[in-house]
CSV table of C-alpha atoms in Angstrom, one decimal:
chain,number,residue,atom,x,y,z
A,1,UNK,CA,2.6,-19.0,-12.2
A,2,UNK,CA,-0.8,-18.3,-10.6
A,3,UNK,CA,-2.4,-15.1,-11.9
A,4,UNK,CA,-5.4,-13.2,-10.7
A,5,UNK,CA,-7.3,-11.0,-13.1
A,6,UNK,CA,-9.5,-8.3,-11.6
A,7,UNK,CA,-12.2,-6.5,-13.5
A,8,UNK,CA,-13.1,-3.8,-14.2
A,9,UNK,CA,-9.8,-2.0,-13.5
A,10,UNK,CA,-11.5,1.3,-12.9
A,11,UNK,CA,-15.1,2.1,-11.8
A,12,UNK,CA,-16.7,5.4,-11.1
A,13,UNK,CA,-20.3,5.4,-9.9
A,14,UNK,CA,-22.8,7.6,-8.2
A,15,UNK,CA,-23.6,7.2,-4.5
A,16,UNK,CA,-26.5,4.8,-4.0
A,17,UNK,CA,-25.8,2.6,-7.0
A,18,UNK,CA,-25.0,-1.1,-6.8
A,19,UNK,CA,-21.9,-2.7,-8.3
A,20,UNK,CA,-20.2,-6.0,-8.8
A,21,UNK,CA,-16.5,-6.6,-9.4
A,22,UNK,CA,-14.6,-9.7,-10.2
A,23,UNK,CA,-11.5,-11.7,-9.5
A,24,UNK,CA,-10.8,-14.5,-11.8
A,25,UNK,CA,-8.1,-17.1,-12.3
A,26,UNK,CA,-7.4,-20.3,-14.1
A,27,UNK,CA,-5.8,-21.7,-10.9
A,28,UNK,CA,-7.4,-23.2,-7.9
A,29,UNK,CA,-6.8,-21.4,-4.6
A,30,UNK,CA,-7.2,-22.8,-1.1
A,31,UNK,CA,-8.3,-19.4,0.1
A,32,UNK,CA,-9.0,-16.0,-1.3
A,33,UNK,CA,-8.9,-12.7,0.5
A,34,UNK,CA,-10.3,-9.3,-0.4
A,35,UNK,CA,-8.5,-6.1,0.8
A,36,UNK,CA,-9.4,-2.4,0.5
A,37,UNK,CA,-6.6,0.1,0.4
A,38,UNK,CA,-7.0,3.9,0.7
A,39,UNK,CA,-4.3,6.3,-0.7
A,40,UNK,CA,-1.2,6.4,1.5
A,41,UNK,CA,-2.3,3.6,3.7
A,42,UNK,CA,-1.7,-0.2,3.8
A,43,UNK,CA,-4.4,-2.6,2.7
A,44,UNK,CA,-7.1,-3.7,5.2
A,45,UNK,CA,-8.4,-7.2,5.2
A,46,UNK,CA,-12.1,-7.3,4.4
A,47,UNK,CA,-12.8,-11.0,4.2
A,48,UNK,CA,-11.3,-14.5,3.7
A,49,UNK,CA,-13.2,-17.2,1.8
A,50,UNK,CA,-12.1,-20.8,1.8
A,51,UNK,CA,-15.0,-23.0,0.7
A,52,UNK,CA,-16.2,-23.3,-2.9
A,53,UNK,CA,-19.5,-21.6,-3.3
A,54,UNK,CA,-19.1,-19.8,0.0
A,55,UNK,CA,-20.9,-16.4,0.5
A,56,UNK,CA,-20.0,-13.9,3.1
A,57,UNK,CA,-21.6,-10.6,4.0
A,58,UNK,CA,-20.0,-7.6,5.6
A,59,UNK,CA,-22.7,-5.0,6.0
A,60,UNK,CA,-23.4,-3.8,2.4
A,61,UNK,CA,-20.6,-5.9,0.9
A,62,UNK,CA,-21.3,-9.5,-0.3
A,63,UNK,CA,-18.4,-11.7,-1.2
A,64,UNK,CA,-18.7,-15.0,-3.1
A,65,UNK,CA,-16.1,-17.7,-3.8
A,66,UNK,CA,-16.6,-19.7,-7.0
A,67,UNK,CA,-17.6,-23.3,-6.7
A,68,UNK,CA,-14.3,-24.4,-8.3
A,69,UNK,CA,-12.4,-22.0,-6.0
A,70,UNK,CA,-10.9,-20.2,-9.0
A,71,UNK,CA,-12.8,-17.0,-8.9
A,72,UNK,CA,-14.6,-14.6,-6.6
A,73,UNK,CA,-16.9,-11.6,-6.8
A,74,UNK,CA,-17.6,-8.6,-4.6
A,75,UNK,CA,-21.0,-7.0,-4.7
A,76,UNK,CA,-21.6,-3.6,-3.0
A,77,UNK,CA,-25.2,-2.5,-2.4
A,78,UNK,CA,-26.0,1.2,-2.2
A,79,UNK,CA,-22.4,2.4,-2.6
A,80,UNK,CA,-21.2,5.3,-0.4
A,81,UNK,CA,-18.3,7.7,-0.9
A,82,UNK,CA,-16.6,5.9,2.0
A,83,UNK,CA,-16.4,2.8,-0.2
A,84,UNK,CA,-13.9,4.6,-2.5
A,85,UNK,CA,-10.6,2.9,-2.7
A,86,UNK,CA,-8.4,0.2,-4.3
A,87,UNK,CA,-9.9,-3.3,-3.9
A,88,UNK,CA,-7.4,-6.1,-4.1
A,89,UNK,CA,-8.0,-9.8,-4.2
A,90,UNK,CA,-5.3,-12.2,-3.2
A,91,UNK,CA,-5.2,-16.0,-3.5
A,92,UNK,CA,-3.3,-18.4,-1.4
A,93,UNK,CA,-2.2,-22.0,-2.2
A,94,UNK,CA,-1.8,-23.0,1.4
A,95,UNK,CA,-1.4,-21.9,4.9
A,96,UNK,CA,2.3,-20.9,4.6
A,97,UNK,CA,2.3,-19.8,1.0
A,98,UNK,CA,2.8,-16.3,-0.2
A,99,UNK,CA,-0.3,-14.6,-1.6
A,100,UNK,CA,-0.8,-13.9,-5.3
A,101,UNK,CA,-2.3,-10.4,-5.7
A,102,UNK,CA,-4.5,-9.1,-8.5
A,103,UNK,CA,-3.8,-5.7,-10.0
A,104,UNK,CA,-6.7,-4.2,-8.1
A,105,UNK,CA,-9.9,-2.3,-8.9
A,106,UNK,CA,-10.0,1.4,-8.3
A,107,UNK,CA,-13.5,2.4,-7.2
A,108,UNK,CA,-14.7,5.9,-7.0
A,109,UNK,CA,-18.1,6.7,-5.5
A,110,UNK,CA,-19.3,10.2,-6.2
A,111,UNK,CA,-21.5,12.0,-3.7
B,1,UNK,CA,-8.0,-7.9,13.7
B,2,UNK,CA,-4.3,-8.2,14.2
B,3,UNK,CA,-2.2,-5.1,14.2
B,4,UNK,CA,0.9,-4.5,12.2
B,5,UNK,CA,2.8,-1.3,12.7
B,6,UNK,CA,5.4,0.2,10.3
B,7,UNK,CA,7.9,3.0,11.1
B,8,UNK,CA,8.6,5.5,9.8
B,9,UNK,CA,5.4,6.5,7.9
B,10,UNK,CA,7.5,8.6,5.6
B,11,UNK,CA,11.1,9.5,5.1
B,12,UNK,CA,13.1,11.8,2.9
B,13,UNK,CA,16.8,11.2,2.4
B,14,UNK,CA,19.7,12.2,0.3
B,15,UNK,CA,20.9,10.0,-2.5
B,16,UNK,CA,23.6,7.5,-1.3
B,17,UNK,CA,22.3,7.2,2.2
B,18,UNK,CA,20.7,4.1,3.8
B,19,UNK,CA,17.2,4.0,5.2
B,20,UNK,CA,15.8,1.4,7.6
B,21,UNK,CA,12.1,0.6,7.8
B,22,UNK,CA,10.7,-1.4,10.7
B,23,UNK,CA,7.7,-3.7,10.7
B,24,UNK,CA,6.2,-4.9,14.0
B,25,UNK,CA,3.4,-7.3,14.8
B,26,UNK,CA,1.9,-5.7,17.9
B,27,UNK,CA,-0.4,-8.4,19.3
B,28,UNK,CA,0.7,-11.6,17.6
B,29,UNK,CA,3.8,-13.6,16.6
B,30,UNK,CA,4.8,-13.8,13.0
B,31,UNK,CA,7.4,-16.2,11.8
B,32,UNK,CA,6.8,-15.0,8.3
B,33,UNK,CA,6.6,-11.4,7.1
B,34,UNK,CA,6.5,-10.0,3.6
B,35,UNK,CA,7.8,-6.8,2.1
B,36,UNK,CA,6.1,-5.2,-0.9
B,37,UNK,CA,6.7,-2.2,-3.0
B,38,UNK,CA,3.9,-0.2,-4.6
B,39,UNK,CA,3.9,2.4,-7.3
B,40,UNK,CA,1.1,4.9,-7.7
B,41,UNK,CA,-2.2,3.4,-8.6
B,42,UNK,CA,-0.7,0.0,-9.0
B,43,UNK,CA,-1.0,-3.2,-7.1
B,44,UNK,CA,1.5,-4.6,-4.6
B,45,UNK,CA,4.8,-6.1,-5.9
B,46,UNK,CA,6.2,-8.7,-3.6
B,47,UNK,CA,9.9,-8.0,-2.9
B,48,UNK,CA,10.8,-10.7,-0.4
B,49,UNK,CA,9.7,-13.1,2.2
B,50,UNK,CA,11.2,-12.5,5.6
B,51,UNK,CA,11.7,-15.6,7.8
B,52,UNK,CA,12.4,-15.3,11.5
B,53,UNK,CA,15.9,-16.7,12.3
B,54,UNK,CA,16.9,-17.4,8.7
B,55,UNK,CA,17.7,-15.6,5.5
B,56,UNK,CA,15.0,-13.8,3.5
B,57,UNK,CA,13.8,-15.2,0.2
B,58,UNK,CA,13.9,-12.6,-2.5
B,59,UNK,CA,11.7,-12.4,-5.6
B,60,UNK,CA,13.3,-12.5,-9.0
B,61,UNK,CA,14.8,-9.2,-10.0
B,62,UNK,CA,15.1,-7.8,-6.4
B,63,UNK,CA,18.6,-7.1,-5.4
B,64,UNK,CA,19.3,-8.7,-2.0
B,65,UNK,CA,22.3,-6.5,-1.4
B,66,UNK,CA,20.3,-3.4,-2.1
B,67,UNK,CA,17.3,-4.3,0.1
B,68,UNK,CA,18.6,-5.9,3.3
B,69,UNK,CA,16.0,-7.8,5.4
B,70,UNK,CA,16.5,-8.8,9.0
B,71,UNK,CA,13.9,-10.8,10.9
B,72,UNK,CA,15.5,-11.1,14.3
B,73,UNK,CA,12.5,-11.8,16.4
B,74,UNK,CA,8.9,-13.1,16.0
B,75,UNK,CA,7.5,-9.6,16.1
B,76,UNK,CA,10.0,-7.5,14.1
B,77,UNK,CA,11.3,-7.4,10.6
B,78,UNK,CA,13.4,-4.6,9.1
B,79,UNK,CA,14.0,-3.5,5.6
B,80,UNK,CA,17.1,-1.5,4.9
B,81,UNK,CA,17.4,0.3,1.5
B,82,UNK,CA,21.1,0.7,1.1
B,83,UNK,CA,22.7,3.5,-0.9
B,84,UNK,CA,19.3,4.8,-1.9
B,85,UNK,CA,18.8,6.5,-5.2
B,86,UNK,CA,15.8,8.5,-6.6
B,87,UNK,CA,14.6,5.4,-8.4
B,88,UNK,CA,14.1,3.7,-5.0
B,89,UNK,CA,11.5,6.3,-4.1
B,90,UNK,CA,8.3,4.4,-3.5
B,91,UNK,CA,5.7,3.2,-1.0
B,92,UNK,CA,7.0,0.2,0.9
B,93,UNK,CA,4.5,-2.0,2.8
B,94,UNK,CA,5.0,-4.9,5.1
B,95,UNK,CA,2.6,-7.7,6.0
B,96,UNK,CA,2.6,-10.4,8.6
B,97,UNK,CA,0.8,-13.7,9.0
B,98,UNK,CA,-0.4,-14.7,12.5
B,99,UNK,CA,1.4,-18.0,13.4
B,100,UNK,CA,-1.6,-19.2,15.4
B,101,UNK,CA,-4.6,-18.0,13.4
B,102,UNK,CA,-3.1,-17.6,9.9
B,103,UNK,CA,-4.1,-21.0,8.7
B,104,UNK,CA,-6.2,-19.6,5.9
B,105,UNK,CA,-3.2,-17.6,4.7
B,106,UNK,CA,-4.6,-14.1,5.4
B,107,UNK,CA,-2.2,-11.3,5.9
B,108,UNK,CA,-2.3,-8.1,8.0
B,109,UNK,CA,-0.6,-5.1,6.6
B,110,UNK,CA,1.3,-2.2,8.0
B,111,UNK,CA,0.4,1.4,7.3
B,112,UNK,CA,3.1,1.7,4.7
B,113,UNK,CA,6.3,3.8,4.5
B,114,UNK,CA,6.7,6.5,1.9
B,115,UNK,CA,10.4,6.8,0.9
B,116,UNK,CA,11.5,9.8,-1.1
B,117,UNK,CA,15.1,9.9,-2.2
B,118,UNK,CA,16.4,13.4,-3.3
């Protein structure tokens, strides 16, 4: 069974701070996605990474896929209250496979 | 990005009744859709994989007679919670994979449906 461990589980920071959160596994994934979910809504896809060592940027968010394609990190620069939410990482073993989800990271950014 | 729509957004029903939730891919075709259940402040729990034109594949511990799934077209899957009880109250979310562009496995999620069983 493929497992994804996300850390830290909870994070509360002040607006303007930087942060890095992690998604780790002992399994290799062909692709990995990051989603953000706000209360009462469905998850929204932020990024997909597929190549080992790949780095993608989405405004203030920087995503990195590990060289071995077993882990990923998300770095947020100058966090804003609008970044508050549940961040989920999900790994796929192939194009038609079901995704394995981590337990998520609850981020709270205080004004 | 692709759009997935769920309906209803929330529903309140009496114990013993059945509730149907629809999941539609609005601008793409989806042979495969997924249904999840989510408890407060927790991650998504996959319930079943919905396959167009064939039977759904249920995860271990999910009662297929309790949670009926029908995927009759390439843009619509439905989840029916039969004889609902208070313990079925939860947030149900569907997701779909674009048949043409989903080669990297990414999913697009509906807005979720909040079910409350009295």
